Amino acid sequence: MSHELNLTDEELLRYSRQILLPSWDLEAQQRLKSSQVVILGAGGLGCPVSETLARAGVGAIHLIDDDHIEASNLQRQTLFTAADIGKNKAKTACQALQKINPHVQLTYAEQRLTADNAAEILLVAQAQQSSTPFLILDCTDNFAARERLNEISVQYQLPLLSASAIAMSGQLALYEPAKQSGCYHCVFGDSIASGSDEAVEDTRNCSNSGVLASTTTVMGNLQANAALQYLGLSINPLAGQLLIWDGQRMSQHKLRYRQDKQCPVCANS
Ligand SMILES: [Zn+2]
């Protein structure tokens, strides 16, 4: 990347507490400014992760959500107020984020992810043409969208940072298809059928099972923590590991995973 200073005096002041860090220098801040994230889902996870990334100085954020804000969202979807009920989530979140940090380039799509529109709304062509850091953030709340997002990530060899939150617990993983180190389906594909693994994914979501307000903000910010290191420092702090956070016990641990050589999604990519 270029070492030319691309930060204004105003930005240097805004990000000064971050640049002061021994592990985070001016180059990391510039790298962050040159980076782009695409966030699928502007709800319980999408609100806190996009807010932290916008405040931290990610250059471009693209939010995708076709859903509208409801009264029951306000308990955890931190960018919205009662006055926003009925409005589109992606658009409203972008407007809130722009006020928080005018230096971020914000765009949105009021669409639901389908097999037909996935490459377009996830900005795949843009990601492939650019040499700057790029990351897809999975902030969805259902299994079908997660699987579809994973397939796109593998097909186009784009990194995918996937978070989930339910009740008082959450999970987080950062998949890098180009490294042949395993994908979302390698981790969760078979456990859905057998239904016994600790890493089991099921059909519960926030609307049918409930979620504590703090669960989504914790998981969204753990996701932001991984994204900042990946984009600014080119580090994957979760390489080959699934992080599991237990809010009831106030504990977290990591499980190792490997690529499933029979994985129908990534084994022959
Ligand atoms: Zn796989």
Coordinates of C-alpha atoms and ligand atoms in Angstrom, one line a residue:
M1 CA 0.0 0.0 0.0
S2 CA 1.0 3.6 -0.4
H3 CA 2.7 5.3 2.6
E4 CA 1.5 8.7 1.5
L5 CA -0.4 10.3 4.3
N6 CA -4.1 10.2 3.4
L7 CA -5.5 11.4 6.7
T8 CA -6.5 15.0 7.3
D9 CA -5.6 16.9 10.5
E10 CA -9.2 16.5 11.7
E11 CA -9.0 12.7 11.2
L12 CA -5.6 12.5 12.9
L13 CA -7.2 14.2 16.0
R14 CA -10.3 12.1 15.8
Y15 CA -8.3 8.8 15.7
S16 CA -5.4 10.0 18.0
R17 CA -6.2 7.7 20.9
Q18 CA -6.1 4.7 18.5
I19 CA -2.9 5.8 16.7
L20 CA -1.2 6.2 20.2
L21 CA -1.5 2.4 20.7
P22 CA 1.8 0.5 20.4
S23 CA 0.1 -2.1 18.4
W24 CA -1.8 0.3 16.1
D25 CA 0.2 2.9 14.2
L26 CA -0.4 5.5 11.5
E27 CA 0.0 2.9 8.8
A28 CA -2.7 0.8 10.4
Q29 CA -5.0 3.8 10.5
Q30 CA -4.3 4.6 6.8
R31 CA -4.9 1.0 5.9
L32 CA -8.2 1.1 7.7
K33 CA -9.2 4.3 5.8
S34 CA -8.5 2.5 2.5
S35 CA -10.6 -0.5 3.5
Q36 CA -14.2 -1.4 2.7
V37 CA -16.7 -3.6 4.6
V38 CA -20.0 -5.0 3.4
I39 CA -22.4 -5.7 6.2
L40 CA -25.4 -8.0 5.6
G41 CA -28.0 -7.2 8.3
A42 CA -28.5 -3.8 10.0
G43 CA -30.1 -5.3 13.1
G44 CA -28.9 -6.4 16.6
L45 CA -25.4 -7.2 15.3
G46 CA -25.2 -4.8 12.4
C47 CA -25.9 -1.7 14.5
P48 CA -23.1 -2.1 17.0
V49 CA -20.5 -3.5 14.6
S50 CA -21.1 -0.7 12.0
E51 CA -21.0 2.0 14.7
T52 CA -17.7 0.8 16.1
L53 CA -16.2 0.4 12.6
A54 CA -17.4 3.9 11.6
R55 CA -16.1 5.5 14.8
A56 CA -12.7 3.7 14.3
G57 CA -12.3 5.0 10.8
V58 CA -13.1 2.3 8.3
G59 CA -13.1 4.1 4.9
A60 CA -16.2 2.7 3.3
I61 CA -19.2 0.8 4.8
H62 CA -22.0 -0.7 2.7
L63 CA -25.1 -1.9 4.6
I64 CA -27.7 -4.3 3.2
D65 CA -31.1 -4.9 4.8
D66 CA -34.6 -4.9 3.4
D67 CA -36.3 -5.0 6.8
H68 CA -38.1 -2.2 8.6
I69 CA -37.7 -1.0 12.1
E70 CA -40.2 -2.3 14.7
A71 CA -40.8 -1.4 18.3
S72 CA -39.4 -4.7 19.5
N73 CA -36.1 -3.9 17.8
L74 CA -35.4 -0.8 19.9
Q75 CA -34.3 -2.9 22.9
R76 CA -31.0 -3.9 21.2
Q77 CA -30.7 -2.2 17.7
T78 CA -28.6 0.7 19.0
L79 CA -28.7 3.1 16.0
F80 CA -32.5 3.4 16.1
T81 CA -35.1 5.4 18.1
A82 CA -38.9 5.3 18.4
A83 CA -39.1 8.0 15.7
D84 CA -37.6 5.5 13.2
I85 CA -40.3 2.8 13.5
G86 CA -41.5 1.8 10.0
K87 CA -38.3 3.1 8.2
N88 CA -35.8 0.9 6.4
K89 CA -33.0 -0.4 8.6
A90 CA -30.1 0.0 6.2
K91 CA -30.9 3.5 5.2
T92 CA -31.7 4.7 8.7
A93 CA -28.5 3.1 10.0
C94 CA -26.5 4.9 7.3
Q95 CA -28.0 8.2 8.2
A96 CA -27.1 7.7 11.9
L97 CA -23.6 6.6 11.1
Q98 CA -22.9 9.6 8.8
K99 CA -23.7 11.9 11.8
I100 CA -21.3 9.9 14.0
N101 CA -18.5 10.1 11.5
P102 CA -18.7 12.3 8.4
H103 CA -15.4 10.9 7.1
V104 CA -16.8 7.5 6.3
Q105 CA -18.2 6.7 2.9
L106 CA -21.6 5.1 3.6
T107 CA -23.9 3.3 1.1
Y108 CA -26.8 0.9 1.5
A109 CA -29.1 -1.5 -0.4
E110 CA -32.7 -2.0 0.7
Q111 CA -32.7 -5.6 -0.6
R112 CA -32.9 -9.1 0.6
L113 CA -30.0 -11.4 -0.4
T114 CA -30.9 -14.0 -3.0
A115 CA -28.9 -16.3 -5.3
D116 CA -29.5 -13.9 -8.2
N117 CA -28.6 -10.6 -6.6
A118 CA -25.9 -11.7 -4.2
A119 CA -22.8 -10.9 -6.2
E120 CA -24.2 -7.5 -7.1
I121 CA -25.4 -6.3 -3.7
L122 CA -22.3 -7.7 -1.9
L123 CA -20.1 -5.5 -4.3
V124 CA -18.1 -8.5 -5.5
A125 CA -16.9 -6.9 -8.7
Q126 CA -15.7 -3.9 -6.7
A127 CA -13.9 -6.1 -4.2
Q128 CA -12.2 -8.1 -7.0
Q129 CA -11.0 -5.0 -8.9
S130 CA -9.5 -3.4 -5.8
S131 CA -6.3 -4.2 -3.9
T132 CA -7.5 -2.6 -0.7
P133 CA -8.6 -4.6 2.3
F134 CA -12.2 -5.9 2.0
L135 CA -14.4 -7.9 4.4
I136 CA -17.9 -9.2 4.3
L137 CA -19.6 -9.2 7.7
D138 CA -22.4 -11.7 8.4
C139 CA -24.9 -10.0 10.7
T140 CA -27.9 -12.0 9.6
D141 CA -30.2 -13.9 11.9
N142 CA -31.1 -17.0 9.9
F143 CA -29.3 -20.1 8.6
A144 CA -30.3 -19.8 5.0
A145 CA -28.8 -16.3 4.6
R146 CA -25.6 -17.5 6.4
E147 CA -25.2 -20.5 4.0
R148 CA -25.8 -18.3 1.0
L149 CA -23.3 -15.7 2.2
N150 CA -20.8 -18.5 2.8
E151 CA -21.2 -19.8 -0.7
I152 CA -20.6 -16.4 -2.2
S153 CA -17.5 -15.9 0.0
V154 CA -16.1 -19.2 -1.2
Q155 CA -17.1 -18.7 -4.9
Y156 CA -15.3 -15.4 -5.1
Q157 CA -12.6 -16.1 -2.5
L158 CA -13.6 -13.2 -0.3
P159 CA -13.1 -13.2 3.5
L160 CA -16.2 -13.6 5.7
L161 CA -16.5 -12.6 9.3
S162 CA -19.6 -14.3 10.7
A163 CA -21.2 -13.5 14.0
S164 CA -24.3 -14.9 15.7
A165 CA -26.1 -14.0 18.9
I166 CA -29.0 -15.7 20.6
A167 CA -30.4 -15.5 24.2
M168 CA -27.3 -15.0 26.3
S169 CA -24.6 -16.5 24.0
G170 CA -22.9 -15.9 20.7
Q171 CA -20.3 -17.3 18.2
L172 CA -17.8 -15.7 15.9
A173 CA -15.5 -16.9 13.1
L174 CA -13.4 -15.3 10.4
Y175 CA -13.2 -17.5 7.3
E176 CA -10.5 -16.9 4.6
P177 CA -11.4 -19.1 1.6
A178 CA -8.2 -18.2 -0.2
K179 CA -6.3 -20.1 2.5
Q180 CA -8.3 -23.3 2.2
S181 CA -8.7 -23.4 5.9
G182 CA -12.4 -24.2 6.2
C183 CA -15.7 -22.4 5.7
Y184 CA -18.9 -21.9 7.6
H185 CA -20.3 -25.1 6.1
C186 CA -17.2 -27.1 7.3
V187 CA -17.9 -26.0 10.8
F188 CA -21.7 -26.2 10.9
G189 CA -22.8 -28.2 7.9
D190 CA -22.8 -31.7 9.5
S191 CA -23.6 -30.7 13.0
I192 CA -27.0 -29.5 11.8
A193 CA -27.7 -33.1 10.7
S194 CA -26.3 -34.8 13.7
G195 CA -27.5 -32.2 16.1
S196 CA -25.1 -33.0 19.0
D197 CA -22.0 -31.0 18.6
E198 CA -21.3 -28.0 20.8
A199 CA -20.9 -26.0 17.6
V200 CA -24.4 -26.7 16.6
E201 CA -26.3 -24.1 14.7
D202 CA -30.1 -24.4 14.8
T203 CA -33.2 -22.6 13.6
R204 CA -33.6 -20.4 16.6
N205 CA -33.4 -16.7 16.1
C206 CA -34.0 -13.5 18.1
S207 CA -37.7 -13.3 17.1
N208 CA -38.7 -16.8 18.2
S209 CA -36.3 -17.4 21.1
G210 CA -35.4 -14.0 22.6
V211 CA -32.1 -12.2 23.2
L212 CA -30.7 -10.2 26.0
A213 CA -29.9 -6.6 24.9
S214 CA -26.2 -7.0 25.9
T215 CA -25.7 -10.2 23.8
T216 CA -25.9 -8.5 20.4
T217 CA -23.8 -5.5 21.5
V218 CA -21.1 -7.8 22.9
M219 CA -21.0 -10.0 19.8
G220 CA -21.2 -7.0 17.4
N221 CA -18.2 -5.5 19.2
L222 CA -16.2 -8.8 19.3
Q223 CA -16.9 -8.9 15.6
A224 CA -15.6 -5.3 15.2
N225 CA -12.5 -6.2 17.3
A226 CA -11.7 -9.0 14.8
A227 CA -12.5 -6.8 11.7
L228 CA -10.2 -3.9 12.9
Q229 CA -7.3 -6.2 13.3
Y230 CA -8.0 -7.9 10.0
L231 CA -8.3 -4.6 8.0
G232 CA -5.8 -2.5 9.8
L233 CA -3.1 -5.0 10.7
S234 CA -3.7 -7.8 8.2
I235 CA -4.1 -10.2 11.1
N236 CA -6.8 -12.9 11.5
P237 CA -7.0 -13.3 15.3
L238 CA -9.4 -16.2 14.9
A239 CA -7.5 -18.3 12.2
G240 CA -8.9 -21.8 12.3
Q241 CA -10.9 -21.1 15.5
L242 CA -14.5 -20.6 16.4
L243 CA -15.0 -18.2 19.4
I244 CA -17.9 -19.1 21.7
W245 CA -19.1 -16.5 24.2
D246 CA -21.3 -17.5 27.1
G247 CA -23.0 -14.5 28.7
Q248 CA -24.5 -16.4 31.5
R249 CA -21.2 -17.7 32.8
M250 CA -19.3 -14.6 31.6
S251 CA -16.8 -16.8 29.8
Q252 CA -15.5 -17.4 26.4
H253 CA -13.5 -20.2 24.7
K254 CA -12.3 -21.1 21.2
L255 CA -12.8 -24.4 19.3
R256 CA -10.4 -25.4 16.6
Y257 CA -11.7 -26.4 13.2
R258 CA -10.2 -27.6 10.0
Q259 CA -11.3 -27.7 6.4
D260 CA -13.6 -30.7 5.8
K261 CA -12.0 -32.3 2.7
Q262 CA -15.5 -33.5 1.7
C263 CA -17.1 -30.1 2.2
P264 CA -19.5 -29.5 -0.8
V265 CA -18.9 -25.8 -0.6
C266 CA -15.2 -25.2 -0.2
A267 CA -13.3 -28.5 -0.7
N268 CA -13.0 -28.2 -4.5
S269 CA -12.9 -24.4 -4.8
Ligands
ZN1 ZN -16.2 -25.8 3.7

